[in-house]
Each structure stands twice: as C-alpha cells, then as structure tokens.
C-alpha cells in the first residue's frame, strides 16, 4: 500500500496492514492492537503460532482468519516448542529464517501461556537458541477463560478466581518478573514494550528481527474487559503503566540493559493514577496501595541499578 | 537396481534409527526415556558423523517433543520422534493435535509398562492408551519389522495424511540384537519419495490458518474426514505392504498375519514380540497334533475388521493374548475383537488371556498351557470365564 501524501515522512510505523478489520476482539482490546503492530513490523513473510488465549478467538473462527499471514493455532503450553519446530522445519527445507529477508517465525502468547503453563517450553526454546521471536502480550490474567489470575496478575487485582470479597481479596502475590527469567537465559535480545509507545515497539520488533537467535518481547496490552476499565482508556492505561514505572520500558541486549522511558528524568507518577481507572483494584485499602507502590518503586530502583552497572 | 539387502546385527532401537535415516527424515525432536534412548542417540550420532542432514531438536520434555514435531511437520518437512510409556502419556494432548491437524509424523514407541510401580519392561498399555488419538498403530514382532515398519509407516502416513506409531517391545526388541536386512538407500528412495504435504505454512501469498475455532456447524465434518482417512488407510496399508513384498521380499499385505489358519480349530491372536514366541509354540503344537493357528495383529489402528471376520469364519475358538489391561473391563485387543464380531453372528469361543504385564516372561510352555485350556473349552463348547490373568501368583 502506498503512503498518502499528507502522511508525513517521519512516521516510522509501517503503513501496510496484515491484520484485518472485522475481527472478534472486545472494544478497546489492547492485545488486538498489539498484534496489528507486530504484523505491520514483520510483514507478510511471517509465520505466527498462537496458543489457546484471547488471540485464538481474535484471529477468527474457521474458515476465516483476521491475519494475512500463515497461522498455526497450537496447544496452550506449546508456543515455545511449536515455534522451535517451525523454525527447524523451515531450515530443513532450505528457507532463510529471521534477518532482513528471512521468514519471521513468531510465537504470540498471553501471559498465562507464557509465564505459567508455557514457561517450560519457552525456556527450552530460548536455551536452545532458535531463530524466532517470542512475544508475550501481557494483559495480566487469563482473559480467554473469563478473567482468572495468572502469575503476571498484580498484587491486589480482582480476578474471578481470586476475587475481592466483603472481608478481603485473594490476590496477594506480586506480578512475576517473567522478563528476568527470560534474561537469565542470556539470550541476545529481550525487551519490554507497550502499545502506548508504538514507535518504540516497532523499533524493538525490528531489532528482534535483525538479531540472530531467539528474542523475547513482553508487550503490555491492557484489557478493558478483564480490568474493569472503560474501553476508551486502553492507551491511557498503557501509558500510565509506563509513567508510574509499574511497567518500565527497557531492553536487554547482549548483556547490556538500557531503559527507554519517554521522559527519563521524570520521577514516576504515583501508582494510584494507574489504579484508579480500573475496577479490578477497587478492593484495595490505602495500605494495600502502599504495598504495591513500594514494590513498584523497589523494582524500578533495581532496574535503574542494573542499567547503571550493565548499561 | 537389483535388491541386495545390507545385513546387520542390530538392536530394535538401532533398526528404528536406521529406518529413520533411510527414510531421509528432516527434523527429529525427542526427549530421552528408557528404553527409547538409544534410538535418538544413534540418530544424533549419524548427524555428528555427517551421515545425515537432520534438524535435530533436543527438547526439554516429550510434550514439547511432539509440539516441535508438529510445528516442523506443518512446514512440510518429514518428521520423526520416539518415546516410551510416561513420555508417550505426556505427549497425549499433542498426539491429538498431530492427527487432527493431519500431519504425517512417524514415531517409534517402545512399549513399556506404566508407573507406579516403576517398571521399564514390556507392556502394551502405554500405546493402547493412545488408541483414540487418531494415530495409526503398527506392532512390530521383531527388529526386522521395526525397520520395515518405519519405512512403510511413512509411506502410509504421507498418503493419507495421518500420523503413525511403530511399536516395539521394551528390551525384548529395543535392546536385543538380531539380523536385520536393510535396504540400500536408492531403493528406499524409490519406495519412499519426498513428502508431498497436504498444506504448508510457507505460502505467503495465500496464507492459511490451521486449527482455528470450528463451531458445531463444522467440527463434525472435520472428524468425519479423519474417519474416512483412517478407513482409506486400510487399503493403502495393504497396497504398500504388497509393494514392499514385491520390492524387498517381505510381504506385509495382511494387516493380520496368519498361519495354519485353514484347518485350525482355534488360533492365538495377539500383537508384537509376544507373537514371535507364539509362532514358535504353534509350530511345536502342530507337530504334537494340536489343530492350532496363529493370527498376529500388525495394524491395530486402523483396526483390520474385515480380516478378523474372515478368521472368525474359519475357527471355533480364538485365544486373545493381551499384554495390556483396561481396568474395569478386559484386555484391549480382546475387547475390540469381540466388538467386531457382534453384528456378524459369528460366535467362536473367545477367551482373553492377560499375559506378560510389566515384562513378565511369556514362553512356549505358557502357550502350550493356554492351548490345552482352549482345547478343553472347544470340546465343552462353552467358556469357563472370559478373562484369565494367566501368570497370577496364587
Ligand atoms: C492444557 C490447557 N489447560 C487449560 C486450557 C484453557 N485455557 C484456554 S486459554 C486459557 C487462558 C489464556 O490466558 P492468557 O495466556 O493469559 O491469554 P489471554 O486469554 O489473557 O489472552 C486457558 C486457561 C487450555 N486450552 N489448555
Ligand atoms: S477479553 Fe481483553 S484481551 Fe480478550 S479480547 Fe477482550 S479486551 Fe481483548
């Protein structure tokens, strides 16, 4: 597709679309927007594997597909393994994989399929060094099965299997730092990204494409349905997650950490700004908010130190 | 090229590895488990020595092994793996994925008993538990059949687009050395040309989505097509088995291999290495005047219904030997065979002998005891009991 005259040159987001309208995501779905960006970045020579998750549904029922690329729907916990196989199969058949003109093999899985049931397969794929990109879209719960907790669900969040009740709420665990587990594999490239910062996201996706070996991107993708948030606040929520340092943007490249915050000098905003737009945190007391705030700032300090020492 | 076999004394596992090599498999993903391990070690050795150009994925679990095989097969590559017992059970979910996505992966399962208690010895319950996954199942009697079975399985699987398991027994075959006649590569290549996939993930101009949600309006037909592919597989199996015989002298056109069936009062029926012992026993029993025959079920899926009926038309009794058991019911082969005959009106005396579980030795002497029992039952014209746990310590 040609870029219209009135679109300025400095736009870095590819104009072409490989994610069609008419998909079945909820209104304001962050995940579907994220997937759209991924396909913009990688173009039509992409093979994508999607396990059981909201995206299975978003991609459309048989015989339809919202995605204009070959798609293999796979079992919930197999994303890492199935993309390992796809990569190996392509190589066996003589195709070039990854890099500028190679086929992009992409695993696209939710936080549940990544941080929980699929962690083993992800670890195997990273450790063996397959030329593929694994993208975890993080909506912080199992949305496809009706909003149950995952290990990526934050402290205090209501979900249907860790509800908030009259006396207390059940989600007492902090969000698992999946990316730290990924980095422990010392893969060439890992990054966090957000749909609120699409240019940063596209840049990271392109980088993941260029670097041989496995890459991992944890992509923050709010879910208005599961977060009990207005459907027009998705981007704002994604932005606030970064601005509060709840979900900081950074890259890990060949042993080096680099923080990519939009305003690096600015102090993080208070976490309440992120929480107050969502119904899932309404059971939290002031003390609970403090517990979460402390965790956020501790983690932020930790990341800054890593960037200082290994920058 | 004239067929001159390459004779080698090798284990069942090495027979499997050589067959995979000769089948020119392109991707192998596997996870070790006794007694399967040496299959993959041998393949890894081929790769290390430059004898094979295979993408080899030493995965972190059997579940991932099958998932990786599935991914690779979906690109159009020829894919092989091997496992056993707990490993096969861990793969279970993905076995459905392979068949339902119509991917002709071939796997060797080394029949081993399920834990607990731990056992590494022969037992068919692991593979028979996968009966309904949509995989074809070939039970090898000896190392030669392991080798031949893998080559034929690829031909059949890639013709009907369903995966296939070749099953050999733990230690009795997997680690026991025997003469295997291997086929020169050029002749294997003629028998097994490169795979022509049903679909691939590499058509970027006409991208397809495999495995998306199907509503009740469509799911049913997907199942019917698989059922039809399995039905068609019977013809393909017989044809490929006949061709194999013509090319290489070992005929596999019978899905149930029979002997002495024409004038037999009763036959032994069973699967796998067990039937090697039974063959030996039948020869001896014949000399001693027993009118006994032999029916070795080679392919359990698809089930050779028609061939079983032909056998049942001729005999008064069938002794079904099951090295497996379905709790709450009976031996699995017995159960299936009885089911086939119900609507035919054929009523041979059928008795189920549960034998050899967890590697308990089954000898010619045991076959003789069973033959005496069957003789008595046929004379009397009625069963004493349906299921006999033959080796039970009383
Ligand atoms: C083995 C297995 N267990 C459970 C399920 C049910 N299941 C399907 S999707 C899903 C949750 C997916 O959550 P996540 O990966 O976070 O993606 P999201 O739905 O939030 O997009 C679950 C539990 C399954 N498909 N397979
Ligand atoms: S539940 Fe959430 S992630 Fe799933 S489609 Fe709806 S908005 Fe998107």
Tab-separated table of N, CA and C in Angstrom, chain A residues 44-47 56-57 60-65 67-78 81-93 95 103 120-125 127-128 130, chain B residues 26-27 55-61 63-65 67-78 90 93-94 97 101 103 199-205 207-215 218 222:
chain	number	residue	atom	x	y	z
A	44	UNK	N	4.443	-9.690	5.391
A	44	UNK	CA	3.721	-10.909	5.035
A	44	UNK	C	4.579	-12.183	5.110
A	45	UNK	N	5.908	-12.027	5.143
A	45	UNK	CA	6.715	-13.256	5.254
A	45	UNK	C	6.880	-13.669	6.726
A	46	UNK	N	5.749	-13.811	7.377
A	46	UNK	CA	5.730	-14.149	8.791
A	46	UNK	C	4.910	-15.414	8.987
A	47	UNK	N	5.393	-16.312	9.815
A	47	UNK	CA	4.556	-17.444	10.246
A	47	UNK	C	4.327	-17.248	11.732
A	56	UNK	N	-6.557	-16.497	19.923
A	56	UNK	CA	-7.105	-17.593	19.111
A	56	UNK	C	-8.451	-17.154	18.554
A	57	UNK	N	-9.194	-16.492	19.424
A	57	UNK	CA	-10.537	-16.065	19.050
A	57	UNK	C	-10.467	-14.815	18.176
A	60	UNK	N	-9.984	-15.317	14.625
A	60	UNK	CA	-11.163	-15.690	13.855
A	60	UNK	C	-11.402	-17.174	13.760
A	61	UNK	N	-12.685	-17.558	13.634
A	61	UNK	CA	-13.043	-18.976	13.539
A	61	UNK	C	-12.832	-19.521	12.128
A	62	UNK	N	-12.689	-20.850	12.028
A	62	UNK	CA	-12.610	-21.496	10.727
A	62	UNK	C	-13.858	-21.175	9.920
A	63	UNK	N	-13.812	-20.906	8.645
A	63	UNK	CA	-12.630	-20.904	7.777
A	63	UNK	C	-12.031	-19.498	7.596
A	64	UNK	N	-12.265	-18.618	8.550
A	64	UNK	CA	-11.779	-17.252	8.405
A	64	UNK	C	-10.463	-17.052	9.129
A	65	UNK	N	-9.775	-15.987	8.752
A	65	UNK	CA	-8.626	-15.549	9.528
A	65	UNK	C	-8.501	-14.045	9.392
A	67	UNK	N	-5.801	-12.603	10.143
A	67	UNK	CA	-4.393	-12.329	9.870
A	67	UNK	C	-4.051	-12.706	8.443
A	68	UNK	N	-3.331	-11.837	7.790
A	68	UNK	CA	-2.942	-12.088	6.402
A	68	UNK	C	-1.588	-12.784	6.330
A	69	UNK	N	-1.318	-13.640	7.301
A	69	UNK	CA	-0.070	-14.417	7.291
A	69	UNK	C	-0.412	-15.844	7.704
A	70	UNK	N	0.450	-16.820	7.332
A	70	UNK	CA	0.195	-18.200	7.763
A	70	UNK	C	0.164	-18.290	9.289
A	71	UNK	N	-0.831	-19.008	9.773
A	71	UNK	CA	-1.083	-19.040	11.212
A	71	UNK	C	-1.286	-20.480	11.654
A	72	UNK	N	-0.583	-20.872	12.683
A	72	UNK	CA	-0.790	-22.204	13.253
A	72	UNK	C	-1.324	-22.063	14.668
A	73	UNK	N	-2.582	-22.437	14.844
A	73	UNK	CA	-3.170	-22.431	16.186
A	73	UNK	C	-2.616	-23.644	16.931
A	74	UNK	N	-2.093	-23.424	18.127
A	74	UNK	CA	-1.488	-24.565	18.816
A	74	UNK	C	-1.988	-24.686	20.258
A	75	UNK	N	-1.539	-25.734	20.920
A	75	UNK	CA	-1.998	-26.001	22.287
A	75	UNK	C	-1.420	-24.959	23.249
A	76	UNK	N	-2.151	-24.754	24.325
A	76	UNK	CA	-1.900	-23.665	25.268
A	76	UNK	C	-0.427	-23.522	25.675
A	77	UNK	N	0.187	-24.631	26.046
A	77	UNK	CA	1.512	-24.578	26.668
A	77	UNK	C	2.657	-24.808	25.692
A	78	UNK	N	2.386	-24.759	24.390
A	78	UNK	CA	3.395	-25.235	23.439
A	78	UNK	C	4.051	-24.157	22.583
A	81	UNK	N	7.757	-24.467	22.014
A	81	UNK	CA	8.131	-25.703	21.324
A	81	UNK	C	7.681	-25.691	19.875
A	82	UNK	N	6.492	-25.213	19.640
A	82	UNK	CA	5.964	-25.286	18.275
A	82	UNK	C	6.727	-24.324	17.358
A	83	UNK	N	7.149	-23.173	17.873
A	83	UNK	CA	7.941	-22.287	17.007
A	83	UNK	C	9.358	-22.845	16.821
A	84	UNK	N	9.843	-23.591	17.799
A	84	UNK	CA	11.122	-24.297	17.607
A	84	UNK	C	11.006	-25.246	16.422
A	85	UNK	N	9.896	-25.967	16.393
A	85	UNK	CA	9.677	-26.932	15.308
A	85	UNK	C	9.494	-26.252	13.968
A	86	UNK	N	8.752	-25.167	13.961
A	86	UNK	CA	8.529	-24.449	12.699
A	86	UNK	C	9.869	-23.942	12.164
A	87	UNK	N	10.659	-23.374	13.050
A	87	UNK	CA	11.972	-22.880	12.632
A	87	UNK	C	12.828	-24.014	12.073
A	88	UNK	N	12.845	-25.133	12.785
A	88	UNK	CA	13.659	-26.268	12.339
A	88	UNK	C	13.152	-26.811	11.002
A	89	UNK	N	11.825	-26.892	10.874
A	89	UNK	CA	11.247	-27.376	9.621
A	89	UNK	C	11.631	-26.481	8.449
A	90	UNK	N	11.549	-25.183	8.673
A	90	UNK	CA	11.906	-24.230	7.600
A	90	UNK	C	13.360	-24.399	7.213
A	91	UNK	N	14.211	-24.538	8.214
A	91	UNK	CA	15.640	-24.698	7.915
A	91	UNK	C	15.906	-26.002	7.178
A	92	UNK	N	15.204	-27.053	7.614
A	92	UNK	CA	15.381	-28.349	6.939
A	92	UNK	C	14.982	-28.252	5.474
A	93	UNK	N	14.003	-27.414	5.191
A	93	UNK	CA	13.523	-27.284	3.815
A	93	UNK	C	14.309	-26.230	3.029
A	95	UNK	N	14.812	-22.891	3.781
A	95	UNK	CA	14.400	-21.478	3.834
A	95	UNK	C	15.348	-20.670	4.712
A	103	UNK	N	12.305	-15.580	6.721
A	103	UNK	CA	10.949	-15.748	7.244
A	103	UNK	C	10.970	-15.463	8.743
A	120	UNK	N	7.965	-23.641	30.600
A	120	UNK	CA	8.963	-24.670	30.312
A	120	UNK	C	9.319	-24.699	28.825
A	121	UNK	N	8.291	-24.648	27.991
A	121	UNK	CA	8.543	-24.682	26.552
A	121	UNK	C	9.266	-23.411	26.100
A	122	UNK	N	8.909	-22.281	26.723
A	122	UNK	CA	9.597	-21.024	26.407
A	122	UNK	C	11.074	-21.145	26.778
A	123	UNK	N	11.322	-21.648	27.971
A	123	UNK	CA	12.697	-21.793	28.435
A	123	UNK	C	13.504	-22.683	27.484
A	124	UNK	N	12.888	-23.779	27.078
A	124	UNK	CA	13.567	-24.688	26.153
A	124	UNK	C	13.915	-23.996	24.849
A	125	UNK	N	12.977	-23.250	24.320
A	125	UNK	CA	13.189	-22.575	23.042
A	125	UNK	C	14.301	-21.530	23.165
A	127	UNK	N	16.735	-21.395	25.446
A	127	UNK	CA	18.019	-22.022	25.779
A	127	UNK	C	18.649	-22.689	24.553
A	128	UNK	N	17.806	-23.251	23.698
A	128	UNK	CA	18.349	-23.926	22.511
A	128	UNK	C	18.716	-22.934	21.411
A	130	UNK	N	16.759	-20.963	19.216
A	130	UNK	CA	16.071	-20.951	17.919
A	130	UNK	C	15.941	-19.528	17.351
B	26	UNK	N	13.766	-35.232	8.067
B	26	UNK	CA	14.398	-33.902	8.020
B	26	UNK	C	14.462	-33.221	9.375
B	27	UNK	N	13.514	-33.561	10.232
B	27	UNK	CA	13.526	-32.990	11.581
B	27	UNK	C	13.266	-34.106	12.591
B	55	UNK	N	17.665	-31.622	11.017
B	55	UNK	CA	17.488	-30.609	12.058
B	55	UNK	C	17.078	-31.354	13.323
B	56	UNK	N	17.926	-31.273	14.302
B	56	UNK	CA	17.747	-32.093	15.499
B	56	UNK	C	17.451	-31.181	16.684
B	57	UNK	N	16.321	-31.406	17.349
B	57	UNK	CA	15.921	-30.547	18.479
B	57	UNK	C	15.878	-31.374	19.761
B	58	UNK	N	16.910	-31.255	20.581
B	58	UNK	CA	16.874	-31.968	21.864
B	58	UNK	C	16.023	-31.174	22.857
B	59	UNK	N	14.760	-31.446	22.872
B	59	UNK	CA	13.780	-30.642	23.606
B	59	UNK	C	13.844	-30.878	25.115
B	60	UNK	N	12.999	-30.150	25.837
B	60	UNK	CA	13.024	-30.234	27.293
B	60	UNK	C	11.914	-31.116	27.869
B	61	UNK	N	11.105	-31.724	27.017
B	61	UNK	CA	10.082	-32.665	27.501
B	61	UNK	C	9.449	-33.361	26.308
B	63	UNK	N	6.282	-33.551	25.816
B	63	UNK	CA	5.182	-32.708	25.352
B	63	UNK	C	5.714	-31.740	24.295
B	64	UNK	N	6.856	-31.150	24.599
B	64	UNK	CA	7.469	-30.236	23.640
B	64	UNK	C	8.025	-30.986	22.435
B	65	UNK	N	8.465	-32.219	22.642
B	65	UNK	CA	8.966	-33.004	21.506
B	65	UNK	C	7.871	-33.111	20.458
B	67	UNK	N	5.161	-31.265	20.228
B	67	UNK	CA	4.789	-29.933	19.744
B	67	UNK	C	5.776	-29.456	18.678
B	68	UNK	N	7.049	-29.696	18.901
B	68	UNK	CA	8.067	-29.290	17.923
B	68	UNK	C	7.914	-30.107	16.641
B	69	UNK	N	7.640	-31.394	16.779
B	69	UNK	CA	7.407	-32.242	15.600
B	69	UNK	C	6.226	-31.689	14.798
B	70	UNK	N	5.213	-31.262	15.507
B	70	UNK	CA	4.013	-30.734	14.857
B	70	UNK	C	4.345	-29.451	14.094
B	71	UNK	N	5.071	-28.548	14.749
B	71	UNK	CA	5.465	-27.313	14.074
B	71	UNK	C	6.269	-27.606	12.823
B	72	UNK	N	7.210	-28.521	12.953
B	72	UNK	CA	8.079	-28.848	11.821
B	72	UNK	C	7.290	-29.509	10.699
B	73	UNK	N	6.419	-30.404	11.075
B	73	UNK	CA	5.636	-31.119	10.068
B	73	UNK	C	4.706	-30.167	9.320
B	74	UNK	N	4.234	-29.146	10.035
B	74	UNK	CA	3.329	-28.175	9.404
B	74	UNK	C	4.051	-27.332	8.341
B	75	UNK	N	5.372	-27.269	8.411
B	75	UNK	CA	6.094	-26.554	7.357
B	75	UNK	C	6.260	-27.414	6.102
B	76	UNK	N	6.017	-28.713	6.262
B	76	UNK	CA	6.140	-29.617	5.114
B	76	UNK	C	7.282	-30.608	5.222
B	77	UNK	N	8.025	-30.554	6.315
B	77	UNK	CA	9.179	-31.437	6.472
B	77	UNK	C	8.752	-32.843	6.888
B	78	UNK	N	9.658	-33.805	6.673
B	78	UNK	CA	9.422	-35.183	7.146
B	78	UNK	C	9.995	-35.288	8.558
B	90	UNK	N	2.780	-38.275	28.430
B	90	UNK	CA	2.937	-36.814	28.499
B	90	UNK	C	2.630	-36.169	27.149
B	93	UNK	N	-1.793	-35.060	24.787
B	93	UNK	CA	-2.554	-33.933	24.244
B	93	UNK	C	-2.112	-33.618	22.810
B	94	UNK	N	-0.793	-33.638	22.623
B	94	UNK	CA	-0.280	-33.258	21.309
B	94	UNK	C	-0.478	-34.345	20.260
B	97	UNK	N	-3.322	-33.339	18.534
B	97	UNK	CA	-3.031	-32.187	17.678
B	97	UNK	C	-2.429	-32.646	16.351
B	101	UNK	N	-4.563	-32.148	12.974
B	101	UNK	CA	-4.021	-31.186	12.007
B	101	UNK	C	-3.497	-31.920	10.768
B	103	UNK	N	-1.091	-34.252	10.217
B	103	UNK	CA	0.353	-34.212	9.996
B	103	UNK	C	0.946	-35.616	10.082
B	199	UNK	N	-0.745	-29.438	3.171
B	199	UNK	CA	-0.678	-27.978	3.190
B	199	UNK	C	0.674	-27.600	3.780
B	200	UNK	N	1.087	-26.360	3.576
B	200	UNK	CA	2.288	-25.910	4.272
B	200	UNK	C	2.030	-24.491	4.782
B	201	UNK	N	2.883	-24.085	5.690
B	201	UNK	CA	2.748	-22.733	6.249
B	201	UNK	C	3.566	-21.719	5.458
B	202	UNK	N	4.085	-22.133	4.317
B	202	UNK	CA	5.032	-21.254	3.625
B	202	UNK	C	4.459	-20.587	2.380
B	203	UNK	N	3.163	-20.690	2.185
B	203	UNK	CA	2.572	-19.988	1.046
B	203	UNK	C	2.132	-18.597	1.505
B	204	UNK	N	3.036	-17.647	1.361
B	204	UNK	CA	2.773	-16.318	1.928
B	204	UNK	C	1.791	-15.499	1.090
B	205	UNK	N	1.607	-15.914	-0.164
B	205	UNK	CA	0.632	-15.182	-0.981
B	205	UNK	C	-0.788	-15.674	-0.727
B	207	UNK	N	-1.954	-17.186	2.461
B	207	UNK	CA	-1.719	-17.727	3.803
B	207	UNK	C	-2.931	-18.488	4.338
B	208	UNK	N	-2.640	-19.552	5.062
B	208	UNK	CA	-3.735	-20.311	5.662
B	208	UNK	C	-3.623	-20.265	7.184
B	209	UNK	N	-4.753	-20.477	7.830
B	209	UNK	CA	-4.768	-20.616	9.280
B	209	UNK	C	-5.167	-22.048	9.593
B	210	UNK	N	-4.333	-22.728	10.365
B	210	UNK	CA	-4.608	-24.126	10.706
B	210	UNK	C	-5.104	-24.208	12.141
B	211	UNK	N	-6.230	-24.846	12.335
B	211	UNK	CA	-6.629	-25.196	13.692
B	211	UNK	C	-7.452	-24.168	14.443
B	212	UNK	N	-7.969	-23.175	13.755
B	212	UNK	CA	-8.800	-22.179	14.435
B	212	UNK	C	-10.110	-22.777	14.933
B	213	UNK	N	-10.808	-22.001	15.704
B	213	UNK	CA	-12.075	-22.440	16.280
B	213	UNK	C	-13.051	-22.891	15.194
B	214	UNK	N	-13.618	-24.066	15.372
B	214	UNK	CA	-14.693	-24.514	14.476
B	214	UNK	C	-15.962	-24.685	15.294
B	215	UNK	N	-17.022	-24.138	14.809
B	215	UNK	CA	-18.299	-24.200	15.542
B	215	UNK	C	-18.954	-25.561	15.310
B	218	UNK	N	-19.350	-26.991	11.842
B	218	UNK	CA	-18.272	-27.536	11.012
B	218	UNK	C	-17.429	-28.633	11.666
B	222	UNK	N	-15.002	-32.221	10.172
B	222	UNK	CA	-13.555	-32.451	10.322
B	222	UNK	C	-13.324	-33.878	10.826
